[in-house]
Structures are given as structure tokens and as C-alpha cells.
Amino acid sequence: MGTGDAAATLVRDEGARVLATLIRVTGSVDLAEDAVQDAVVRALETWPRDGVPDDPRAWLVVAAKRRAIDVIRREARRAGKEAEAVSLIHPDPEPPEVVRDDLLRLVFTCCHPCLAVEAQVALALRTLAGLSTAEVARGLLVPEATMAKRLTRAKQKIARARIPYRVPPAEELPARLSGVAATVYLIFTAGYTAGSGGDLVRVPLTAEAIRLARLLAELMPDEPTVLGLLALLLLQDARRAARVDAEGRPVLLADQDRGRWDFAEIKEGVELVGAALRRTPERPDAYVVQAAIAACHALAPSYAATGWDAVISWYDVLLTVQDTGVVRLNRAVAVAERDGPTAGLALVDAIPSLDEYPWWHATRAELLHRAGRHGEARTAYERALAIGMNDPQADHLRRRIAELPE
């Protein structure tokens, strides 16, 4: 990797934390985004020439703060608010842990109850995960134009309501938990299977999501949603090393070398599932149930030995609290593994409203492929590719198309 590529990677990986810090310092999402963008441009211009600094994040924070100060001073001259710029130059001292928690503070800001949960999650994904508006729209299964309007309205509402940039007191946590948990999980998902680009996995995003989930567990140690969320992330992340081959191509679960799984993460995740299930004896929690499904896979000695009856039963439970097309799609895959591709395909075809979701088409294609309906499989594979996905996944689907008889 050349110096320029290394610099670009560092800027991408550090960008979310730098942005979170600038939002805390300035109190403005828009100002912080502009200042960080300016710092990023400067970094990409100077780092390849002068070398990457010893502390890239600190360099970016300083550069962004300088830009923000310039903007505030320019506006202050017109409004007589020079003190705002001075406060950026000489901020009040803060304890060291504030920087560590900046991203969590931003999650809570984005997930204020005055915003609809859909807007909370969209804003946090756009700001925290560094995803493009198109990627956020794809992840939440809405048109890009709709997502752009939703993001604009959310930022305007935060500004008008003067929502503070802070972790709320304990009594306010439950009201924000739904949006916060969804945001952390979708940040993980955005890293676990990148929506576009040349990498299958964006490790900095998955690591950041796990870190945030651990911080949530410290804040709310008895909350089953939080325990289930952390368990789910750990159990999925445990498979990371086996999900990609030496050429960067995806390795399906059935073909993974389970000896490469992270058994420390699996042990911790399974223990958390047990603790969370004990706290939900009456009403299931969606994250806890998903973690239980992940545990079924993690504990199976081989793919052939997977307890598909248990997996399907857990999906039936999940549908009682989260009846979505994606959940039904995943359940259909499990049914196909137990009962064959035709049974799974019937369930996939009965799912409404997933025509713009590439994995609905890819799943159909795979089941049609296995059922010997090769012409239909080719059409479904091509539809999935047309909607879009990351490069390694697209290459995998093209290889599957190449395997179809003419």
C-alpha cells in the first residue's frame, strides 16, 4: 500500500471519531461536518507528501478546530459573538474519558426522542459510520431521495430544539435505547458486510460498534437489549477471520474453517445470551433472539451438524417481535437448509416489498440454482448485481453465474 493509499485509509478510519469530537466542541453537526471535510482535504494533500503524523486523529482534530474557529470568527464579526470562537481556542478542561466517549455521546444526540426512530438511525449512520446517503438509504431499504430529505429534517430539528451533546441521565436512557441499539447494530452491519467498495469487511466499523456496545453495557448492565446486542455482535464478529480467503473473496458459512473462529468471543457471547434470556422470561427481545440464533451457529461443530430445527424455532420467536421481510428471508434460508431449495424458494417468493434488496434476489438466485432452474437463476443473479453490493460479493455472484450451464 502506497503512502497516499495509507493516508486515505487512515483518514477514513479516523473520520467518525474526529467528527464526533468536533460536534461536541462546536455543538453543530453542519459546522463540524464542514470543518472535518476541510481537514480531510488538507490531510490527503499533505500526508502523502510530508508523511503521516504520529497521531493522525489529533492532527485532524486540530486542523478541523482551526477551520471551525475561522468560520465562527467570520460569522461572529457580523453577530458580535467573538466569545464563541475564544471558547474553541481555550476550552474548559475535560476528563480524559470524554474523548473516548465522544461517539457514544453523538449516538445519544442523534437518538433523541423528539426524532422518529427512523430519522435517529439514519442520522447516526450518516454521521457516525461515514456512510454516504445512498449507502444509508440502501441499508434502511428506502429511496435515496427520501433519505436525503430525512437527514436534512433531522439535523434541522436538532438545531432548532438545541438538543445537548451529552449522554443523558439514567432516567432518560430507556427512552433512547431503541434508536441507540439499532444504530450500533447497523454500524456493525455496515462494517461486517460493506455496502460498496473493494473490501468485504470494514474492520474499524465493526470494532467501533463493539466498543460502543460495551460502553452501553457499562451504562445499562441489566438491560437485556444491551446484553443481547453485545452478544450478537461478538458472535458474528467471531467468524470474521474465516469469512474471507487469501484473495479477499467471501467464504460462505458452510465452507468456513471453524478452527479460525474466535472462541473467546464465542464464549463471551454465549454467556451474554444466557444472561439476557434470563432477563426476558415473558416477552422476547429482538437482539437477544438474534443472538440466540447466532449462538446456534457458533456452537455447531460443523455446518452439517447445525441444529436447523432450533434455528427455525428461534426465527419463529423473532417474527413475533420483529416481523420484517429480512427476518422472513433469513428464516427461509434456514428452511431451505433443512427441507431443500424448493421449500425455501416458496417462502422467499411469498415475501413482499424486497424488490430493491439485492440479497432477496441473490437468495432466490441461489435457491433456483440449486433447484436446477438455471435460466431463472441467471436472471435473479443479474438483478442482484444491478442493485449493487461490494466488489467481493459481486465477484462471488459472477462466479456463480459462470457455473450455470448455457
Short mmCIF file of C-alpha atoms in Angstrom, two decimals:
data_model
loop_
_atom_site.label_atom_id
_atom_site.label_comp_id
_atom_site.label_asym_id
_atom_site.label_seq_id
_atom_site.Cartn_x
_atom_site.Cartn_y
_atom_site.Cartn_z
CA MET A 1 0.00 0.00 0.00
CA GLY A 2 1.46 3.37 -1.04
CA THR A 3 1.69 6.42 1.18
CA GLY A 4 -1.31 8.00 -0.48
CA ASP A 5 -3.44 4.87 -0.01
CA ALA A 6 -2.32 4.56 3.61
CA ALA A 7 -3.22 8.19 4.25
CA ALA A 8 -6.65 7.76 2.67
CA THR A 9 -7.31 4.65 4.79
CA LEU A 10 -6.30 6.43 7.99
CA VAL A 11 -8.47 9.43 7.18
CA ARG A 12 -11.45 7.16 6.54
CA ASP A 13 -10.90 5.14 9.71
CA GLU A 14 -10.40 8.15 11.98
CA GLY A 15 -13.06 10.36 10.43
CA ALA A 16 -16.02 9.32 12.59
CA ARG A 17 -14.24 9.93 15.90
CA VAL A 18 -12.86 13.24 14.69
CA LEU A 19 -16.34 14.32 13.62
CA ALA A 20 -17.82 13.27 16.96
CA THR A 21 -15.22 15.35 18.80
CA LEU A 22 -15.89 18.39 16.61
CA ILE A 23 -19.63 18.11 17.17
CA ARG A 24 -19.02 18.05 20.92
CA VAL A 25 -16.74 21.08 20.69
CA THR A 26 -18.83 23.17 18.30
CA GLY A 27 -22.33 21.98 19.18
CA SER A 28 -23.23 22.00 15.46
CA VAL A 29 -23.45 18.98 13.17
CA ASP A 30 -23.25 21.08 10.00
CA LEU A 31 -20.28 23.19 11.16
CA ALA A 32 -18.44 20.09 12.35
CA GLU A 33 -19.03 18.26 9.06
CA ASP A 34 -17.70 21.22 7.05
CA ALA A 35 -14.66 21.62 9.31
CA VAL A 36 -13.79 17.92 9.23
CA GLN A 37 -14.21 17.80 5.46
CA ASP A 38 -11.74 20.67 5.16
CA ALA A 39 -9.30 18.84 7.47
CA VAL A 40 -9.66 15.66 5.42
CA VAL A 41 -8.84 17.52 2.19
CA ARG A 42 -5.75 19.04 3.82
CA ALA A 43 -4.65 15.64 5.12
CA LEU A 44 -4.98 13.99 1.73
CA GLU A 45 -2.96 16.85 0.20
CA THR A 46 -0.15 16.93 2.78
CA TRP A 47 0.24 13.47 4.29
CA PRO A 48 1.32 11.70 1.08
CA ARG A 49 3.96 14.42 0.62
CA ASP A 50 5.12 15.02 4.21
CA GLY A 51 4.33 11.68 5.81
CA VAL A 52 1.55 10.54 8.10
CA PRO A 53 1.75 12.24 11.52
CA ASP A 54 2.42 10.19 14.66
CA ASP A 55 -1.12 10.89 15.92
CA PRO A 56 -3.37 11.19 12.84
CA ARG A 57 -6.56 11.71 14.82
CA ALA A 58 -5.07 14.58 16.85
CA TRP A 59 -3.79 16.19 13.63
CA LEU A 60 -7.25 16.00 12.07
CA VAL A 61 -8.94 17.35 15.22
CA VAL A 62 -6.57 20.34 15.38
CA ALA A 63 -6.98 21.09 11.67
CA ALA A 64 -10.76 20.82 11.89
CA LYS A 65 -10.92 23.01 15.01
CA ARG A 66 -8.88 25.68 13.25
CA ARG A 67 -11.28 25.63 10.34
CA ALA A 68 -14.28 25.80 12.70
CA ILE A 69 -12.71 28.74 14.55
CA ASP A 70 -12.23 30.59 11.25
CA VAL A 71 -15.87 30.05 10.34
CA ILE A 72 -17.16 31.10 13.76
CA ARG A 73 -14.97 34.19 13.82
CA ARG A 74 -16.21 35.22 10.40
CA GLU A 75 -19.82 34.81 11.50
CA ALA A 76 -19.12 36.35 14.90
CA ARG A 77 -17.88 39.58 13.40
CA ARG A 78 -21.31 40.02 11.88
CA ALA A 79 -23.20 38.93 15.01
CA GLY A 80 -20.91 40.23 17.78
CA LYS A 81 -20.26 36.75 19.23
CA GLU A 82 -16.46 36.65 19.33
CA ALA A 83 -16.62 34.74 22.64
CA GLU A 84 -17.77 31.61 20.83
CA ALA A 85 -14.53 31.49 18.86
CA VAL A 86 -12.49 32.16 22.00
CA SER A 87 -14.16 29.21 23.75
CA LEU A 88 -12.89 26.94 21.00
CA ILE A 89 -9.34 28.22 21.38
CA HIS A 90 -9.38 27.83 25.18
CA PRO A 91 -11.97 25.18 26.01
CA ASP A 92 -12.80 24.20 29.56
CA PRO A 93 -10.68 21.23 30.71
CA GLU A 94 -12.46 17.90 30.41
CA PRO A 95 -11.70 14.48 31.88
CA PRO A 96 -9.79 12.06 29.59
CA GLU A 97 -12.74 9.71 29.19
CA VAL A 98 -14.77 12.36 27.34
CA VAL A 99 -12.79 11.81 24.14
CA ARG A 100 -13.24 8.08 24.39
CA ASP A 101 -16.99 8.51 24.73
CA ASP A 102 -17.48 11.15 22.03
CA LEU A 103 -19.07 8.69 19.62
CA LEU A 104 -21.45 7.40 22.25
CA ARG A 105 -22.42 10.97 23.08
CA LEU A 106 -23.16 11.54 19.41
CA VAL A 107 -25.29 8.39 19.22
CA PHE A 108 -27.41 9.67 22.09
CA THR A 109 -27.67 13.10 20.47
CA CYS A 110 -28.86 11.57 17.21
CA CYS A 111 -31.29 9.29 19.07
CA HIS A 112 -33.19 11.98 20.96
CA PRO A 113 -36.88 11.04 21.47
CA CYS A 114 -38.01 14.17 19.62
CA LEU A 115 -36.88 12.46 16.41
CA ALA A 116 -38.61 9.46 14.85
CA VAL A 117 -36.56 6.27 15.31
CA GLU A 118 -36.05 6.02 11.54
CA ALA A 119 -34.57 9.52 11.48
CA GLN A 120 -32.43 8.81 14.57
CA VAL A 121 -30.83 5.77 13.00
CA ALA A 122 -30.37 7.40 9.59
CA LEU A 123 -28.67 10.48 11.06
CA ALA A 124 -26.38 8.43 13.27
CA LEU A 125 -25.39 6.13 10.41
CA ARG A 126 -24.64 9.05 8.10
CA THR A 127 -22.66 10.91 10.75
CA LEU A 128 -21.05 8.12 12.78
CA ALA A 129 -20.42 5.40 10.24
CA GLY A 130 -19.35 7.78 7.50
CA LEU A 131 -21.74 6.14 5.07
CA SER A 132 -22.96 8.01 2.04
CA THR A 133 -26.62 8.95 1.83
CA ALA A 134 -27.01 6.24 -0.83
CA GLU A 135 -25.47 3.61 1.48
CA VAL A 136 -27.71 4.64 4.39
CA ALA A 137 -30.74 4.51 2.10
CA ARG A 138 -29.78 1.05 0.88
CA GLY A 139 -29.20 -0.20 4.42
CA LEU A 140 -32.61 1.04 5.56
CA LEU A 141 -34.37 -0.01 2.34
CA VAL A 142 -35.69 3.42 1.32
CA PRO A 143 -35.13 5.54 -1.83
CA GLU A 144 -32.06 7.80 -1.74
CA ALA A 145 -34.11 10.97 -2.28
CA THR A 146 -36.32 10.08 0.70
CA MET A 147 -33.24 9.51 2.84
CA ALA A 148 -31.68 12.84 1.85
CA LYS A 149 -34.83 14.69 2.97
CA ARG A 150 -35.00 12.67 6.20
CA LEU A 151 -31.40 13.55 7.09
CA THR A 152 -31.90 17.25 6.39
CA ARG A 153 -35.03 17.41 8.52
CA ALA A 154 -33.35 15.54 11.39
CA LYS A 155 -30.37 17.92 11.54
CA GLN A 156 -32.67 20.94 11.36
CA LYS A 157 -34.78 19.62 14.21
CA ILE A 158 -31.72 19.01 16.40
CA ALA A 159 -30.55 22.56 15.74
CA ARG A 160 -33.98 24.12 16.41
CA ALA A 161 -34.54 22.09 19.60
CA ARG A 162 -30.98 22.81 20.83
CA ILE A 163 -30.56 19.15 21.76
CA PRO A 164 -27.47 18.94 24.00
CA TYR A 165 -24.48 16.85 23.03
CA ARG A 166 -24.28 14.58 26.06
CA VAL A 167 -25.06 11.17 27.47
CA PRO A 168 -28.43 11.70 29.17
CA PRO A 169 -29.04 10.92 32.85
CA ALA A 170 -30.03 7.38 33.76
CA GLU A 171 -33.75 8.09 33.78
CA GLU A 172 -33.61 9.19 30.12
CA LEU A 173 -31.70 6.18 28.81
CA PRO A 174 -34.65 3.79 28.24
CA ALA A 175 -36.46 6.29 26.00
CA ARG A 176 -33.46 6.40 23.66
CA LEU A 177 -32.41 2.77 23.80
CA SER A 178 -34.34 1.58 20.74
CA GLY A 179 -32.64 4.06 18.42
CA VAL A 180 -29.23 3.70 20.06
CA ALA A 181 -29.26 -0.11 19.82
CA ALA A 182 -30.44 -0.02 16.19
CA THR A 183 -27.73 2.48 15.34
CA VAL A 184 -24.92 0.47 16.94
CA TYR A 185 -26.12 -2.70 15.23
CA LEU A 186 -26.35 -1.05 11.82
CA ILE A 187 -22.87 0.47 12.26
CA PHE A 188 -21.65 -3.08 12.87
CA THR A 189 -23.60 -4.37 9.88
CA ALA A 190 -22.15 -1.64 7.65
CA GLY A 191 -18.69 -2.87 8.59
CA TYR A 192 -19.43 -6.59 8.69
CA THR A 193 -20.63 -6.59 5.10
CA ALA A 194 -19.65 -3.34 3.41
CA GLY A 195 -22.36 -1.99 1.13
CA SER A 196 -19.90 -0.99 -1.62
CA GLY A 197 -16.21 -0.79 -2.42
CA GLY A 198 -13.37 -3.28 -2.62
CA ASP A 199 -13.48 -4.66 0.93
CA LEU A 200 -15.90 -7.28 2.20
CA VAL A 201 -15.36 -6.16 5.81
CA ARG A 202 -14.57 -2.70 7.22
CA VAL A 203 -12.93 -3.76 10.49
CA PRO A 204 -12.77 -0.24 12.04
CA LEU A 205 -16.57 -0.02 11.85
CA THR A 206 -17.18 -3.44 13.41
CA ALA A 207 -14.63 -2.71 16.14
CA GLU A 208 -16.23 0.67 16.84
CA ALA A 209 -19.70 -0.89 17.09
CA ILE A 210 -18.45 -3.49 19.57
CA ARG A 211 -16.74 -0.76 21.60
CA LEU A 212 -19.97 1.25 21.69
CA ALA A 213 -21.95 -1.84 22.69
CA ARG A 214 -19.52 -2.43 25.57
CA LEU A 215 -19.93 1.18 26.70
CA LEU A 216 -23.69 0.72 26.60
CA ALA A 217 -23.34 -2.42 28.71
CA GLU A 218 -21.40 -0.39 31.28
CA LEU A 219 -24.18 2.22 31.34
CA MET A 220 -27.06 -0.29 31.41
CA PRO A 221 -25.65 -3.60 32.71
CA ASP A 222 -29.05 -5.18 33.45
CA GLU A 223 -30.79 -4.21 30.21
CA PRO A 224 -31.47 -7.36 28.11
CA THR A 225 -31.48 -5.39 24.84
CA VAL A 226 -27.94 -4.20 25.52
CA LEU A 227 -26.72 -7.65 26.60
CA GLY A 228 -28.33 -9.22 23.54
CA LEU A 229 -26.85 -6.59 21.25
CA LEU A 230 -23.32 -7.10 22.57
CA ALA A 231 -23.73 -10.89 22.39
CA LEU A 232 -24.95 -10.69 18.80
CA LEU A 233 -22.02 -8.52 17.69
CA LEU A 234 -19.46 -10.75 19.40
CA LEU A 235 -20.90 -13.96 17.98
CA GLN A 236 -20.97 -12.55 14.47
CA ASP A 237 -17.53 -10.95 14.75
CA ALA A 238 -16.11 -14.27 15.98
CA ARG A 239 -16.37 -15.59 12.40
CA ARG A 240 -14.57 -12.65 10.81
CA ALA A 241 -11.18 -14.28 10.17
CA ALA A 242 -12.81 -17.20 8.34
CA ARG A 243 -15.16 -15.13 6.19
CA VAL A 244 -12.54 -14.02 3.65
CA ASP A 245 -9.98 -16.12 1.78
CA ALA A 246 -6.39 -15.16 0.93
CA GLU A 247 -7.60 -13.28 -2.18
CA GLY A 248 -10.19 -11.28 -0.23
CA ARG A 249 -13.12 -13.29 -1.58
CA PRO A 250 -16.08 -14.16 0.68
CA VAL A 251 -16.20 -17.63 2.21
CA LEU A 252 -19.74 -18.84 2.88
CA LEU A 253 -20.64 -20.14 6.34
CA ALA A 254 -20.87 -23.71 5.06
CA ASP A 255 -17.27 -23.56 3.81
CA GLN A 256 -15.60 -21.70 6.67
CA ASP A 257 -12.73 -23.17 8.67
CA ARG A 258 -14.28 -23.14 12.13
CA GLY A 259 -10.86 -23.54 13.67
CA ARG A 260 -10.23 -19.91 12.69
CA TRP A 261 -13.23 -18.62 14.64
CA ASP A 262 -12.54 -16.54 17.76
CA PHE A 263 -13.58 -18.85 20.59
CA ALA A 264 -13.04 -16.22 23.27
CA GLU A 265 -15.66 -14.04 21.57
CA ILE A 266 -17.95 -17.06 21.20
CA LYS A 267 -17.62 -17.93 24.90
CA GLU A 268 -18.37 -14.37 25.99
CA GLY A 269 -21.24 -14.07 23.52
CA VAL A 270 -22.89 -17.34 24.62
CA GLU A 271 -22.62 -16.32 28.29
CA LEU A 272 -24.24 -12.97 27.48
CA VAL A 273 -27.07 -14.76 25.62
CA GLY A 274 -27.75 -16.83 28.71
CA ALA A 275 -27.80 -13.75 30.95
CA ALA A 276 -30.08 -11.88 28.54
CA LEU A 277 -32.51 -14.80 28.18
CA ARG A 278 -32.84 -14.99 31.98
CA ARG A 279 -33.90 -11.33 31.93
CA THR A 280 -36.59 -11.88 29.25
CA PRO A 281 -38.73 -14.75 30.58
CA GLU A 282 -42.02 -13.37 29.24
CA ARG A 283 -41.56 -11.08 26.23
CA PRO A 284 -38.70 -11.89 23.82
CA ASP A 285 -36.20 -9.18 22.89
CA ALA A 286 -35.23 -8.98 19.20
CA TYR A 287 -31.49 -8.66 19.85
CA VAL A 288 -31.48 -11.48 22.37
CA VAL A 289 -33.30 -13.79 19.95
CA GLN A 290 -30.93 -12.90 17.10
CA ALA A 291 -28.02 -13.60 19.42
CA ALA A 292 -29.55 -16.99 20.26
CA ILE A 293 -29.67 -17.78 16.54
CA ALA A 294 -26.03 -16.72 16.18
CA ALA A 295 -25.17 -18.96 19.14
CA CYS A 296 -26.76 -21.95 17.38
CA HIS A 297 -24.33 -21.43 14.51
CA ALA A 298 -21.36 -20.69 16.78
CA LEU A 299 -21.81 -23.84 18.86
CA ALA A 300 -22.40 -26.23 15.94
CA PRO A 301 -19.27 -28.38 15.40
CA SER A 302 -19.82 -28.26 11.62
CA TYR A 303 -22.25 -26.78 9.14
CA ALA A 304 -23.81 -30.20 8.56
CA ALA A 305 -24.38 -30.53 12.30
CA THR A 306 -26.22 -27.20 12.61
CA GLY A 307 -29.47 -27.57 14.55
CA TRP A 308 -31.77 -26.18 11.87
CA ASP A 309 -34.89 -27.04 13.88
CA ALA A 310 -33.62 -24.81 16.70
CA VAL A 311 -32.62 -22.04 14.29
CA ILE A 312 -36.06 -22.06 12.63
CA SER A 313 -37.79 -22.10 16.03
CA TRP A 314 -35.82 -19.03 17.10
CA TYR A 315 -36.78 -17.29 13.86
CA ASP A 316 -40.43 -18.07 14.65
CA VAL A 317 -39.94 -16.36 18.01
CA LEU A 318 -38.22 -13.40 16.34
CA LEU A 319 -41.16 -12.93 13.98
CA THR A 320 -43.42 -12.35 16.98
CA VAL A 321 -41.49 -9.17 17.86
CA GLN A 322 -39.85 -8.20 14.55
CA ASP A 323 -41.88 -9.35 11.58
CA THR A 324 -39.88 -7.91 8.68
CA GLY A 325 -39.07 -9.08 5.19
CA VAL A 326 -35.40 -9.52 6.05
CA VAL A 327 -36.22 -11.75 9.04
CA ARG A 328 -38.54 -13.82 6.84
CA LEU A 329 -35.79 -14.07 4.22
CA ASN A 330 -33.29 -15.38 6.77
CA ARG A 331 -35.83 -17.87 8.07
CA ALA A 332 -36.46 -19.06 4.51
CA VAL A 333 -32.73 -19.74 4.10
CA ALA A 334 -32.79 -21.89 7.24
CA VAL A 335 -35.84 -23.79 5.96
CA ALA A 336 -34.05 -24.38 2.65
CA GLU A 337 -31.11 -25.90 4.51
CA ARG A 338 -33.40 -28.25 6.39
CA ASP A 339 -36.09 -29.04 3.81
CA GLY A 340 -34.44 -28.30 0.47
CA PRO A 341 -34.31 -25.41 -2.01
CA THR A 342 -37.87 -25.74 -3.27
CA ALA A 343 -39.31 -25.32 0.23
CA GLY A 344 -37.10 -22.33 0.87
CA LEU A 345 -37.90 -20.77 -2.50
CA ALA A 346 -41.64 -20.90 -1.83
CA LEU A 347 -41.10 -18.87 1.33
CA VAL A 348 -38.78 -16.39 -0.40
CA ASP A 349 -41.30 -15.78 -3.18
CA ALA A 350 -44.02 -15.10 -0.59
CA ILE A 351 -42.08 -12.19 0.96
CA PRO A 352 -43.41 -8.80 -0.19
CA SER A 353 -41.59 -5.48 -0.68
CA LEU A 354 -37.97 -6.59 -1.03
CA ASP A 355 -37.55 -5.99 -4.76
CA GLU A 356 -34.84 -3.35 -4.16
CA TYR A 357 -32.95 -5.52 -1.66
CA PRO A 358 -30.10 -7.28 -3.50
CA TRP A 359 -29.98 -10.22 -1.08
CA TRP A 360 -33.59 -11.15 -1.75
CA HIS A 361 -32.66 -11.60 -5.40
CA ALA A 362 -29.33 -13.27 -4.58
CA THR A 363 -31.06 -15.72 -2.24
CA ARG A 364 -33.69 -16.51 -4.88
CA ALA A 365 -30.92 -16.99 -7.42
CA GLU A 366 -29.05 -19.42 -5.20
CA LEU A 367 -32.13 -21.49 -4.44
CA LEU A 368 -33.15 -21.51 -8.12
CA HIS A 369 -29.59 -22.57 -8.96
CA ARG A 370 -29.78 -25.47 -6.52
CA ALA A 371 -33.21 -26.44 -7.81
CA GLY A 372 -31.87 -26.68 -11.37
CA ARG A 373 -33.88 -23.71 -12.69
CA HIS A 374 -30.83 -22.17 -14.29
CA GLY A 375 -32.38 -19.57 -16.58
CA GLU A 376 -34.38 -18.05 -13.74
CA ALA A 377 -31.31 -18.21 -11.52
CA ARG A 378 -29.27 -16.22 -14.04
CA THR A 379 -31.95 -13.51 -14.20
CA ALA A 380 -32.10 -13.27 -10.41
CA TYR A 381 -28.31 -13.11 -10.03
CA GLU A 382 -28.15 -10.33 -12.62
CA ARG A 383 -30.90 -8.39 -10.85
CA ALA A 384 -28.98 -8.59 -7.55
CA LEU A 385 -25.84 -7.32 -9.28
CA ALA A 386 -27.75 -4.46 -10.88
CA ILE A 387 -28.96 -3.20 -7.49
CA GLY A 388 -25.42 -3.15 -6.14
CA MET A 389 -23.14 -4.58 -3.43
CA ASN A 390 -19.46 -4.58 -2.55
CA ASP A 391 -16.90 -5.85 -5.07
CA PRO A 392 -16.06 -9.22 -3.41
CA GLN A 393 -19.73 -10.14 -3.17
CA ALA A 394 -20.38 -9.09 -6.74
CA ASP A 395 -17.43 -11.22 -7.89
CA HIS A 396 -18.88 -14.19 -5.99
CA LEU A 397 -22.23 -13.82 -7.76
CA ARG A 398 -20.49 -13.54 -11.14
CA ARG A 399 -18.66 -16.78 -10.41
CA ARG A 400 -21.97 -18.43 -9.59
CA ILE A 401 -23.39 -17.18 -12.90
CA ALA A 402 -20.38 -18.62 -14.71
CA GLU A 403 -21.14 -22.02 -13.16
CA LEU A 404 -24.61 -22.09 -14.70
CA PRO A 405 -25.00 -24.26 -17.82
CA GLU A 406 -25.72 -22.33 -21.00
#
